[in-house]
XYZ file of N, CA and C in Angstrom:
735
model
N -28.779 -31.771 -32.819
C -27.661 -32.115 -33.697
C -26.453 -31.203 -33.442
N -26.737 -29.893 -33.282
C -25.628 -28.955 -33.029
C -24.905 -29.326 -31.741
N -25.716 -29.654 -30.691
C -25.099 -30.030 -29.411
C -24.257 -31.287 -29.581
N -24.720 -32.228 -30.378
C -23.963 -33.462 -30.614
C -22.587 -33.159 -31.207
N -22.571 -32.265 -32.218
C -21.296 -31.925 -32.847
C -20.376 -31.173 -31.885
N -20.950 -30.323 -30.998
C -20.139 -29.619 -30.006
C -19.501 -30.600 -29.027
N -20.290 -31.569 -28.574
C -19.751 -32.587 -27.661
C -18.676 -33.403 -28.353
N -18.912 -33.771 -29.611
C -17.931 -34.544 -30.365
C -16.642 -33.764 -30.554
N -16.754 -32.471 -30.859
C -15.568 -31.636 -31.048
C -14.772 -31.536 -29.757
N -15.486 -31.359 -28.634
C -14.803 -31.281 -27.337
C -14.082 -32.580 -27.023
N -14.722 -33.693 -27.351
C -14.110 -35.002 -27.103
C -12.851 -35.181 -27.929
N -12.885 -34.755 -29.187
C -11.712 -34.861 -30.050
C -10.553 -34.026 -29.523
N -10.872 -32.817 -29.027
C -9.831 -31.969 -28.446
C -9.208 -32.638 -27.235
N -10.069 -33.225 -26.394
C -9.581 -33.913 -25.200
C -8.713 -35.100 -25.554
N -9.152 -35.881 -26.535
C -8.368 -37.041 -26.957
C -7.025 -36.631 -27.529
N -6.997 -35.515 -28.261
C -5.733 -35.029 -28.818
C -4.781 -34.608 -27.705
N -5.337 -33.924 -26.693
C -4.505 -33.477 -25.569
C -3.913 -34.670 -24.828
N -4.749 -35.735 -24.702
C -4.256 -36.929 -24.004
C -3.241 -37.672 -24.847
N -3.462 -37.677 -26.176
C -2.599 -38.481 -27.037
C -1.188 -37.922 -27.118
N -1.053 -36.579 -27.079
C 0.303 -36.051 -27.181
C 1.006 -36.032 -25.834
N 0.271 -36.362 -24.756
C 0.892 -36.527 -23.449
C 1.358 -35.252 -22.795
N 0.978 -34.104 -23.313
C 1.457 -32.837 -22.757
C 0.486 -32.307 -21.715
N 1.068 -31.662 -20.711
C 0.273 -31.017 -19.672
C 0.591 -29.532 -19.672
N -0.438 -28.709 -19.716
C -0.242 -27.262 -19.675
C -0.153 -26.822 -18.212
N 0.964 -26.214 -17.825
C 1.170 -25.791 -16.436
C 1.357 -24.278 -16.349
N 0.881 -23.557 -17.363
C 1.026 -22.103 -17.381
C 0.492 -21.440 -16.118
N -0.623 -21.949 -15.582
C -1.250 -21.317 -14.426
C -0.443 -21.460 -13.144
N 0.599 -22.287 -13.172
C 1.415 -22.471 -11.979
C 2.597 -21.498 -11.921
N 2.832 -20.821 -13.004
C 3.918 -19.826 -12.997
C 3.364 -18.499 -12.484
N 4.247 -17.528 -12.300
C 3.803 -16.221 -11.825
C 2.709 -15.669 -12.743
N 1.649 -15.105 -12.165
C 0.524 -14.617 -12.980
C 0.859 -13.294 -13.660
N 1.489 -13.397 -14.819
C 2.000 -12.218 -15.510
C 0.973 -11.122 -15.725
N -0.220 -11.507 -16.181
C -1.251 -10.506 -16.456
C -1.655 -9.754 -15.197
N -1.612 -10.432 -14.050
C -2.064 -9.826 -12.795
C -0.975 -9.029 -12.084
N 0.228 -9.025 -12.624
C 1.347 -8.366 -11.939
C 1.717 -7.026 -12.560
N 0.815 -6.434 -13.316
C 1.150 -5.176 -13.978
C 1.252 -4.012 -12.999
N 0.679 -4.167 -11.802
C 0.844 -3.154 -10.757
C 2.043 -3.460 -9.863
N 2.609 -4.641 -10.006
C 3.778 -5.022 -9.214
C 3.404 -5.647 -7.886
N 4.220 -6.602 -7.426
C 3.980 -7.281 -6.156
C 5.296 -7.828 -5.615
N 5.481 -7.695 -4.297
C 6.680 -8.219 -3.637
C 6.364 -9.585 -3.044
N 7.218 -10.569 -3.343
C 7.134 -11.909 -2.756
C 8.214 -12.016 -1.681
N 7.814 -12.378 -0.475
C 8.752 -12.500 0.646
C 8.977 -13.980 0.935
N 10.233 -14.424 0.795
C 10.607 -15.808 1.084
C 11.414 -15.854 2.378
N 10.987 -16.687 3.320
C 11.645 -16.800 4.617
C 12.369 -18.129 4.736
N 13.523 -18.098 5.384
C 14.330 -19.296 5.564
C 13.683 -20.235 6.573
N 13.757 -21.534 6.286
C 13.218 -22.531 7.203
C 14.314 -23.372 7.845
N 15.560 -23.117 7.493
C 16.684 -23.825 8.094
C 17.798 -22.823 8.378
N 18.634 -23.148 9.361
C 19.733 -22.240 9.698
C 19.193 -20.979 10.348
N 19.582 -19.839 9.827
C 19.125 -18.556 10.339
C 17.708 -18.293 9.828
N 16.704 -18.575 10.662
C 15.325 -18.448 10.228
C 14.867 -16.998 10.126
N 15.717 -16.047 10.535
C 15.379 -14.634 10.348
C 15.755 -14.153 8.945
N 16.466 -14.997 8.209
C 16.884 -14.638 6.849
C 15.661 -14.547 5.940
N 15.592 -13.439 5.187
C 14.501 -13.253 4.238
C 15.038 -12.754 2.915
N 14.357 -13.150 1.852
C 14.692 -12.679 0.514
C 13.436 -12.099 -0.123
N 13.596 -10.965 -0.734
C 12.467 -10.261 -1.327
C 12.630 -10.242 -2.849
N 11.553 -10.600 -3.539
C 11.521 -10.494 -4.998
C 10.362 -9.594 -5.394
N 10.667 -8.536 -6.117
C 9.629 -7.642 -6.625
C 9.407 -7.958 -8.092
N 8.181 -8.399 -8.424
C 7.842 -8.751 -9.793
C 6.843 -7.741 -10.353
N 7.099 -7.334 -11.591
C 6.165 -6.449 -12.267
C 6.169 -6.796 -13.757
N 4.989 -6.931 -14.315
C 4.868 -7.265 -15.738
C 4.496 -6.021 -16.530
N 4.792 -6.050 -17.798
C 4.453 -4.929 -18.672
C 4.294 -5.437 -20.095
N 3.346 -4.838 -20.794
C 3.056 -5.244 -22.162
C 3.752 -4.317 -23.144
N 4.274 -4.942 -24.192
C 4.872 -4.212 -25.300
C 4.264 -4.744 -26.600
N 4.546 -4.074 -27.692
C 4.033 -4.545 -28.979
C 4.503 -5.969 -29.276
N 5.687 -6.318 -28.752
C 6.263 -7.634 -29.036
C 5.822 -8.708 -28.040
N 4.986 -8.341 -27.035
C 4.505 -9.356 -26.119
C 4.485 -8.920 -24.666
N 4.317 -9.906 -23.785
C 4.240 -9.670 -22.340
C 5.591 -9.976 -21.697
N 6.093 -9.031 -20.929
C 7.377 -9.177 -20.251
C 7.181 -9.083 -18.740
N 8.158 -9.606 -17.989
C 8.125 -9.508 -16.534
C 9.527 -9.201 -16.033
N 9.616 -8.245 -15.129
C 10.898 -7.874 -14.535
C 10.889 -8.280 -13.071
N 11.971 -8.908 -12.624
C 12.106 -9.306 -11.230
C 13.351 -8.690 -10.627
N 13.213 -8.144 -9.424
C 14.342 -7.572 -8.696
C 14.430 -8.231 -7.330
N 15.595 -8.802 -7.025
C 15.776 -9.470 -5.741
C 16.528 -8.559 -4.779
N 16.024 -8.504 -3.527
C 16.665 -7.759 -2.453
C 17.017 -8.723 -1.321
N 18.120 -8.469 -0.625
C 18.483 -9.317 0.505
C 17.813 -8.809 1.786
N 18.159 -9.390 2.909
C 17.531 -9.040 4.185
C 17.819 -7.608 4.595
N 18.884 -7.012 4.013
C 19.239 -5.625 4.314
C 18.690 -4.660 3.264
N 17.820 -5.187 2.407
C 17.159 -4.396 1.366
C 18.139 -3.846 0.329
N 19.222 -4.579 0.120
C 20.173 -4.263 -0.937
C 19.842 -5.115 -2.169
N 19.956 -4.516 -3.347
C 19.667 -5.259 -4.570
C 20.716 -6.345 -4.793
N 20.249 -7.531 -5.116
C 21.125 -8.678 -5.372
C 21.148 -9.023 -6.860
N 19.994 -8.933 -7.492
C 19.888 -9.390 -8.881
C 18.689 -8.729 -9.548
N 18.802 -8.512 -10.855
C 17.672 -8.079 -11.671
C 17.561 -9.022 -12.857
N 16.340 -9.404 -13.168
C 16.101 -10.359 -14.251
C 14.887 -9.905 -15.048
N 15.037 -9.854 -16.344
C 13.923 -9.498 -17.233
C 13.635 -10.693 -18.126
N 12.369 -11.088 -18.174
C 11.990 -12.265 -18.935
C 10.798 -11.971 -19.838
N 10.646 -12.792 -20.866
C 9.508 -12.664 -21.785
C 8.654 -13.912 -21.672
N 7.343 -13.710 -21.522
C 6.405 -14.817 -21.431
C 5.858 -15.100 -22.829
N 6.229 -16.248 -23.361
C 5.831 -16.623 -24.721
C 4.879 -17.803 -24.643
N 4.512 -18.331 -25.809
C 3.512 -19.382 -25.847
C 3.876 -20.646 -25.094
N 5.155 -21.018 -25.135
C 5.544 -22.292 -24.527
C 6.394 -22.145 -23.267
N 6.549 -20.903 -22.753
C 7.298 -20.773 -21.519
C 7.821 -19.375 -21.283
N 8.638 -19.259 -20.251
C 9.264 -17.985 -19.908
C 10.740 -18.035 -20.284
N 11.191 -17.002 -21.002
C 12.567 -16.942 -21.479
C 13.277 -15.735 -20.900
N 14.455 -15.940 -20.347
C 15.248 -14.835 -19.816
C 15.756 -13.974 -20.965
N 15.612 -12.667 -20.818
C 16.074 -11.743 -21.847
C 17.372 -11.049 -21.426
N 17.456 -10.581 -20.205
C 18.705 -10.014 -19.704
C 18.726 -10.081 -18.186
N 19.921 -10.014 -17.631
C 20.081 -10.135 -16.187
C 21.318 -9.378 -15.730
N 21.231 -8.823 -14.533
C 22.383 -8.173 -13.903
C 22.495 -8.674 -12.476
N 23.716 -8.990 -12.068
C 24.002 -9.357 -10.685
C 24.681 -8.172 -10.016
N 24.516 -8.049 -8.713
C 25.080 -6.907 -8.002
C 26.135 -7.372 -6.995
N 27.279 -6.681 -7.015
C 28.339 -6.934 -6.047
C 28.776 -5.618 -5.429
N 29.205 -5.685 -4.169
C 29.636 -4.484 -3.464
C 31.078 -4.164 -3.809
N 31.298 -2.952 -4.254
C 32.646 -2.467 -4.540
C 33.341 -2.206 -3.208
N 34.399 -2.968 -2.939
C 35.083 -2.849 -1.645
C 35.690 -1.469 -1.434
N 36.006 -0.762 -2.499
C 36.615 0.567 -2.368
C 35.591 1.622 -1.956
N 34.360 1.491 -2.473
C 33.341 2.508 -2.210
C 32.229 2.024 -1.291
N 32.094 0.693 -1.148
C 31.011 0.152 -0.345
C 29.657 0.219 -1.023
N 29.653 0.533 -2.320
C 28.420 0.669 -3.077
C 28.231 -0.555 -3.970
N 27.000 -1.071 -3.997
C 26.695 -2.215 -4.860
C 26.618 -1.753 -6.313
N 27.304 -2.487 -7.180
C 27.328 -2.129 -8.593
C 26.774 -3.274 -9.441
N 26.048 -2.936 -10.505
C 25.490 -3.988 -11.364
C 26.560 -4.599 -12.271
N 26.463 -5.894 -12.464
C 27.355 -6.608 -13.368
C 26.494 -7.283 -14.427
N 26.537 -6.823 -15.660
C 25.725 -7.464 -16.709
C 26.151 -8.917 -16.911
N 25.157 -9.778 -17.020
C 25.430 -11.197 -17.254
C 25.126 -11.542 -18.699
N 25.813 -12.561 -19.185
C 25.560 -13.080 -20.530
C 24.696 -14.329 -20.382
N 23.499 -14.283 -20.928
C 22.596 -15.430 -20.847
C 22.868 -16.353 -22.022
N 23.263 -17.561 -21.721
C 23.607 -18.522 -22.769
C 22.447 -19.469 -23.085
N 21.696 -19.857 -22.061
C 20.502 -20.694 -22.261
C 19.371 -20.044 -21.487
N 18.292 -19.599 -22.156
C 17.320 -18.703 -21.519
C 16.104 -19.360 -20.867
N 15.978 -20.690 -20.907
C 14.738 -21.329 -20.452
C 14.579 -21.228 -18.934
N 13.580 -20.452 -18.491
C 13.317 -20.303 -17.065
C 12.218 -21.241 -16.577
N 11.154 -21.362 -17.377
C 10.017 -22.174 -16.937
C 9.220 -22.593 -18.161
N 8.910 -23.888 -18.292
C 8.107 -24.349 -19.444
C 6.620 -24.262 -19.133
N 5.824 -23.976 -20.133
C 4.377 -23.955 -19.948
C 3.732 -25.267 -20.361
N 4.486 -26.136 -21.037
C 3.990 -27.460 -21.394
C 5.048 -28.493 -21.041
N 4.617 -29.563 -20.375
C 5.551 -30.616 -19.969
C 4.943 -31.966 -20.319
N 5.790 -32.961 -20.391
C 5.311 -34.317 -20.652
C 5.600 -35.225 -19.459
N 6.876 -35.487 -19.202
C 7.232 -36.353 -18.088
C 8.563 -35.897 -17.510
N 9.096 -36.673 -16.596
C 10.315 -36.277 -15.889
C 11.574 -36.433 -16.728
N 11.431 -36.901 -17.989
C 12.614 -37.070 -18.835
C 13.054 -35.748 -19.459
N 12.148 -34.780 -19.563
C 12.496 -33.500 -20.167
C 13.309 -32.626 -19.224
N 14.373 -32.026 -19.738
C 15.231 -31.148 -18.940
C 15.214 -29.758 -19.563
N 15.042 -28.752 -18.722
C 14.963 -27.364 -19.179
C 16.174 -26.617 -18.645
N 16.969 -26.082 -19.562
C 18.288 -25.551 -19.224
C 18.295 -24.031 -19.178
N 18.841 -23.512 -18.077
C 19.112 -22.080 -17.948
C 20.563 -21.921 -17.538
N 21.282 -21.007 -18.202
C 22.676 -20.774 -17.832
C 23.080 -19.348 -18.163
N 23.993 -18.824 -17.355
C 24.555 -17.500 -17.606
C 25.983 -17.462 -17.110
N 26.703 -16.416 -17.501
C 28.055 -16.203 -16.999
C 28.300 -14.710 -16.875
N 29.288 -14.365 -16.009
C 29.592 -12.955 -15.788
C 31.023 -12.819 -15.263
N 31.519 -11.592 -15.295
C 32.859 -11.292 -14.785
C 32.728 -10.565 -13.452
N 33.165 -11.153 -12.350
C 32.995 -10.520 -11.038
C 33.862 -9.266 -10.876
N 33.420 -8.371 -10.002
C 34.152 -7.132 -9.780
C 35.552 -7.375 -9.229
N 35.665 -8.367 -8.338
C 36.945 -8.583 -7.672
C 37.995 -9.207 -8.580
N 37.568 -9.744 -9.731
C 38.516 -10.339 -10.675
C 37.865 -10.327 -12.058
N 38.014 -9.229 -12.766
C 37.341 -9.072 -14.055
C 37.896 -10.001 -15.130
N 39.054 -10.602 -14.859
C 39.612 -11.553 -15.812
C 38.969 -12.933 -15.670
N 38.283 -13.139 -14.547
C 37.625 -14.426 -14.310
C 36.229 -14.430 -14.933
N 35.723 -15.620 -15.194
C 34.364 -15.783 -15.717
C 33.629 -16.798 -14.852
N 32.654 -16.318 -14.104
C 31.835 -17.196 -13.275
C 30.634 -17.665 -14.094
N 30.329 -18.951 -14.026
C 29.172 -19.465 -14.753
C 28.216 -20.186 -13.803
N 26.948 -20.120 -14.143
C 25.891 -20.817 -13.407
C 25.068 -21.608 -14.412
N 24.959 -22.905 -14.191
C 24.176 -23.784 -15.055
C 23.095 -24.432 -14.199
N 21.843 -24.300 -14.633
C 20.729 -24.839 -13.842
C 19.825 -25.678 -14.745
N 19.612 -26.920 -14.360
C 18.688 -27.813 -15.058
C 17.430 -27.999 -14.224
N 16.277 -27.811 -14.843
C 15.002 -28.093 -14.184
C 14.366 -29.326 -14.820
N 13.797 -30.167 -13.965
C 13.144 -31.397 -14.451
C 11.773 -31.516 -13.780
N 10.754 -31.642 -14.574
C 9.387 -31.719 -14.056
C 9.172 -33.017 -13.286
N 8.597 -32.924 -12.071
C 8.408 -34.091 -11.220
C 6.941 -34.411 -10.934
N 6.017 -33.625 -11.493
C 4.606 -33.908 -11.265
C 4.009 -33.072 -10.146
N 2.870 -33.525 -9.646
C 2.157 -32.773 -8.608
C 2.907 -32.803 -7.278
N 2.776 -31.688 -6.550
C 3.350 -31.599 -5.223
C 2.249 -31.492 -4.183
N 2.622 -31.293 -2.924
C 1.611 -31.158 -1.862
C 0.905 -29.812 -1.942
N -0.297 -29.741 -1.406
C -0.985 -28.457 -1.335
C -0.164 -27.470 -0.513
N -0.208 -26.216 -0.928
C 0.538 -25.167 -0.232
C -0.458 -24.229 0.437
N -0.301 -24.055 1.743
C -1.194 -23.172 2.490
C -0.595 -21.770 2.535
N -1.406 -20.799 2.116
C -0.934 -19.420 2.079
C -2.120 -18.476 2.250
N -1.983 -17.571 3.204
C -3.023 -16.561 3.460
C -4.402 -17.194 3.639
N -4.438 -18.306 4.359
C -5.713 -18.939 4.680
C -6.318 -19.785 3.581
N -5.582 -20.016 2.492
C -6.088 -20.824 1.395
C -5.098 -21.947 1.060
N -5.612 -22.990 0.430
C -4.767 -24.084 -0.035
C -4.663 -24.026 -1.553
N -3.440 -24.147 -2.047
C -3.184 -24.073 -3.480
C -2.545 -25.378 -3.958
N -3.009 -25.941 -5.076
C -2.316 -27.110 -5.651
C -0.955 -26.691 -6.193
N 0.002 -27.596 -6.161
C 1.355 -27.287 -6.614
C 1.875 -28.337 -7.577
N 2.921 -27.962 -8.287
C 3.719 -28.902 -9.071
C 5.165 -28.781 -8.605
N 5.956 -29.816 -8.873
C 7.332 -29.873 -8.393
C 8.310 -29.933 -9.564
N 9.464 -29.299 -9.361
C 10.588 -29.413 -10.286
C 11.829 -29.824 -9.502
N 12.570 -30.762 -10.056
C 13.867 -31.102 -9.505
C 14.933 -30.189 -10.102
N 15.943 -29.858 -9.314
C 17.002 -28.956 -9.747
C 18.358 -29.629 -9.678
N 19.179 -29.310 -10.660
C 20.602 -29.635 -10.602
C 21.352 -28.387 -11.047
N 22.351 -27.969 -10.262
C 23.077 -26.741 -10.557
C 24.573 -26.974 -10.506
N 25.270 -26.164 -11.278
C 26.728 -26.147 -11.239
C 27.168 -24.694 -11.260
N 28.048 -24.334 -10.343
C 28.601 -22.981 -10.265
C 30.116 -23.114 -10.309
N 30.723 -22.431 -11.256
C 32.164 -22.589 -11.393
C 32.835 -21.377 -11.997
N 34.133 -21.529 -12.183
C 34.970 -20.470 -12.739
C 35.712 -21.042 -13.937
N 35.681 -20.326 -15.043
C 36.320 -20.836 -16.252
C 37.842 -20.741 -16.225
N 38.394 -20.092 -15.205
C 39.844 -20.015 -15.094
C 40.444 -21.414 -14.971
N 41.610 -21.579 -15.571
C 42.268 -22.885 -15.529
C 42.571 -23.260 -14.080
N 42.194 -24.471 -13.698
C 42.463 -24.952 -12.355
C 41.414 -24.567 -11.336
N 40.447 -23.726 -11.710
C 39.398 -23.326 -10.775
C 38.421 -24.477 -10.559
N 37.803 -24.503 -9.408
C 36.914 -25.611 -9.063
C 35.468 -25.309 -9.440
N 34.652 -26.352 -9.428
C 33.227 -26.242 -9.713
C 32.460 -26.864 -8.556
N 31.386 -26.208 -8.155
C 30.535 -26.711 -7.084
C 29.229 -27.175 -7.691
N 28.815 -28.385 -7.344
C 27.558 -28.921 -7.862
C 26.532 -29.003 -6.752
N 25.272 -28.832 -7.121
C 24.201 -28.897 -6.136
C 22.934 -29.458 -6.735
N 21.970 -29.721 -5.878
C 20.678 -30.213 -6.310
C 19.609 -29.671 -5.381
N 18.380 -29.756 -5.814
C 17.312 -29.234 -4.982
C 15.949 -29.459 -5.601
N 14.978 -28.688 -5.132
C 13.607 -28.853 -5.578
C 12.860 -27.530 -5.471
N 11.909 -27.316 -6.377
C 11.054 -26.135 -6.351
C 9.591 -26.565 -6.396
N 8.729 -25.783 -5.720
C 7.290 -25.968 -5.833
C 6.691 -24.686 -6.402
N 5.789 -24.855 -7.357
C 5.051 -23.734 -7.931
C 3.567 -23.955 -7.657
N 2.907 -22.935 -7.105
C 1.492 -23.038 -6.746
C 0.624 -22.361 -7.802
N -0.504 -22.970 -8.078
C -1.410 -22.449 -9.092
C -1.922 -21.068 -8.699
N -1.694 -20.089 -9.576
C -2.140 -18.726 -9.321
C -1.164 -17.878 -8.541
N -0.060 -18.476 -8.068
C 0.918 -17.731 -7.277
C 2.298 -17.692 -7.918
N 2.804 -18.851 -8.344
C 4.174 -18.954 -8.833
C 5.032 -19.716 -7.851
N 6.293 -19.371 -7.781
C 7.232 -20.078 -6.902
C 6.870 -19.832 -5.440
N 6.677 -20.923 -4.678
C 6.293 -20.795 -3.270
C 7.253 -21.499 -2.316
N 8.128 -22.355 -2.860
C 9.050 -23.108 -1.987
C 10.242 -23.547 -2.812
N 11.431 -23.466 -2.228
C 12.604 -24.032 -2.895
C 13.653 -24.404 -1.859
N 14.361 -25.468 -2.151
C 15.474 -25.909 -1.304
C 16.624 -26.355 -2.190
N 17.842 -26.032 -1.757
C 19.046 -26.389 -2.504
C 20.135 -26.830 -1.530
N 20.962 -27.738 -1.998
C 22.123 -28.150 -1.202
C 23.322 -28.304 -2.130
N 24.479 -27.859 -1.633
C 25.722 -27.915 -2.389
C 26.793 -28.622 -1.554
N 27.848 -29.022 -2.254
C 28.996 -29.658 -1.593
C 28.549 -30.833 -0.726
N 27.770 -31.729 -1.349
C 27.306 -32.949 -0.693
C 26.548 -32.641 0.594
N 25.732 -31.604 0.559
C 24.884 -31.265 1.698
C 25.510 -30.382 2.737
N 26.774 -30.000 2.555
C 27.431 -29.150 3.553
C 26.866 -27.726 3.535
N 26.397 -27.305 2.376
C 25.742 -26.003 2.249
C 24.307 -26.271 1.826
N 23.369 -25.816 2.639
C 21.963 -26.115 2.360
C 21.100 -24.941 2.791
N 20.080 -24.639 1.988
C 19.115 -23.634 2.410
C 17.740 -23.978 1.874
N 16.715 -23.542 2.631
C 15.323 -23.827 2.325
C 14.527 -22.545 2.544
N 13.746 -22.142 1.531
C 12.939 -20.931 1.639
C 11.501 -21.221 1.241
N 10.573 -20.554 1.934
C 9.140 -20.722 1.693
C 8.487 -19.338 1.604
N 7.518 -19.212 0.697
C 6.798 -17.958 0.564
C 6.032 -17.664 1.849
N 6.282 -16.488 2.419
C 5.657 -16.098 3.682
C 4.527 -15.100 3.479
N 4.740 -14.100 2.617
C 3.723 -13.076 2.397
C 3.988 -12.354 1.088
N 3.001 -11.628 0.635
C 3.142 -10.753 -0.530
C 2.540 -9.406 -0.176
N 3.104 -8.348 -0.779
C 2.573 -7.002 -0.534
C 3.069 -6.051 -1.618
N 2.488 -4.843 -1.703
C 2.911 -3.877 -2.720
C 4.311 -3.325 -2.440
N 4.882 -2.690 -3.453
C 6.217 -2.116 -3.336
C 6.274 -1.041 -2.245
N 5.179 -0.337 -2.002
C 5.174 0.708 -0.976
C 5.499 0.142 0.404
N 5.081 -1.096 0.675
C 5.387 -1.720 1.957
C 6.869 -2.088 2.054
N 7.437 -2.541 0.952
C 8.870 -2.827 0.969
C 9.664 -1.544 1.204
N 9.264 -0.465 0.578
C 9.939 0.814 0.780
C 9.822 1.267 2.234
N 8.657 1.049 2.856
C 8.475 1.418 4.258
C 9.403 0.616 5.163
N 9.498 -0.697 4.918
C 10.363 -1.546 5.739
C 11.829 -1.202 5.526
N 12.187 -0.895 4.288
C 13.576 -0.537 3.996
C 13.947 0.763 4.709
N 13.060 1.741 4.688
C 13.323 3.019 5.363
C 13.499 2.812 6.858
N 12.637 1.982 7.442
C 12.742 1.689 8.870
C 14.082 1.019 9.181
N 14.472 0.083 8.321
C 15.748 -0.621 8.518
C 16.934 0.352 8.467
N 16.953 1.203 7.450
C 18.074 2.141 7.308
C 18.074 3.200 8.405
N 16.909 3.601 8.885
C 16.851 4.556 10.006
C 17.423 3.952 11.283
N 17.209 2.639 11.466
C 17.688 1.967 12.668
C 19.172 1.634 12.606
N 19.690 1.596 11.382
C 21.105 1.238 11.231
C 21.908 2.393 10.643
């Protein structure tokens, strides 16, 4: 009798999950709990200059208010490009603060520019269909023109399952998101550039592939996850790079 009630309870839970039409995709985002020691994700270009690489260092940390994750992006020359701090909550990842880095032409030193996050949705943990749109947007004042306000608006739309992703000798199931972006300047008469693209997230890994195109395809780039390693390896490669240059 007890087993009967357990089976019945499980069936009711399953029917409820099916009836509300929601799919939990938490496992496809970056594994926050497993990143407390930190890990570098290396994305390599698949179009244009294939030597181009982008490095993202992710590290999670727990606080009384919940689980947070900090991401730092470095370019191919190991210069910081962006820092992003997010909070992982029950229904998704929310951006908490962000800084973009620009090189001061007078000193040649990259300086952080605090951004204002207007819409914080980075990644949903529950989705229904492709009709739902998840909005992320920020704005900032660039160093070269502090009177200007640059804005970035990004819409993500869930597209369902993607192709298996091969990485480090294993195959991972993926899901896909469609992207629409707008980058512009709030100054009167300034132009806006629109783009679109796609992202793949692999179960247990996070973001593994993304492609974007702007200006009706005139500007296009495609990046794929190539390898992951600890921060000590990134520091070793950066030192080698700076010693050679």
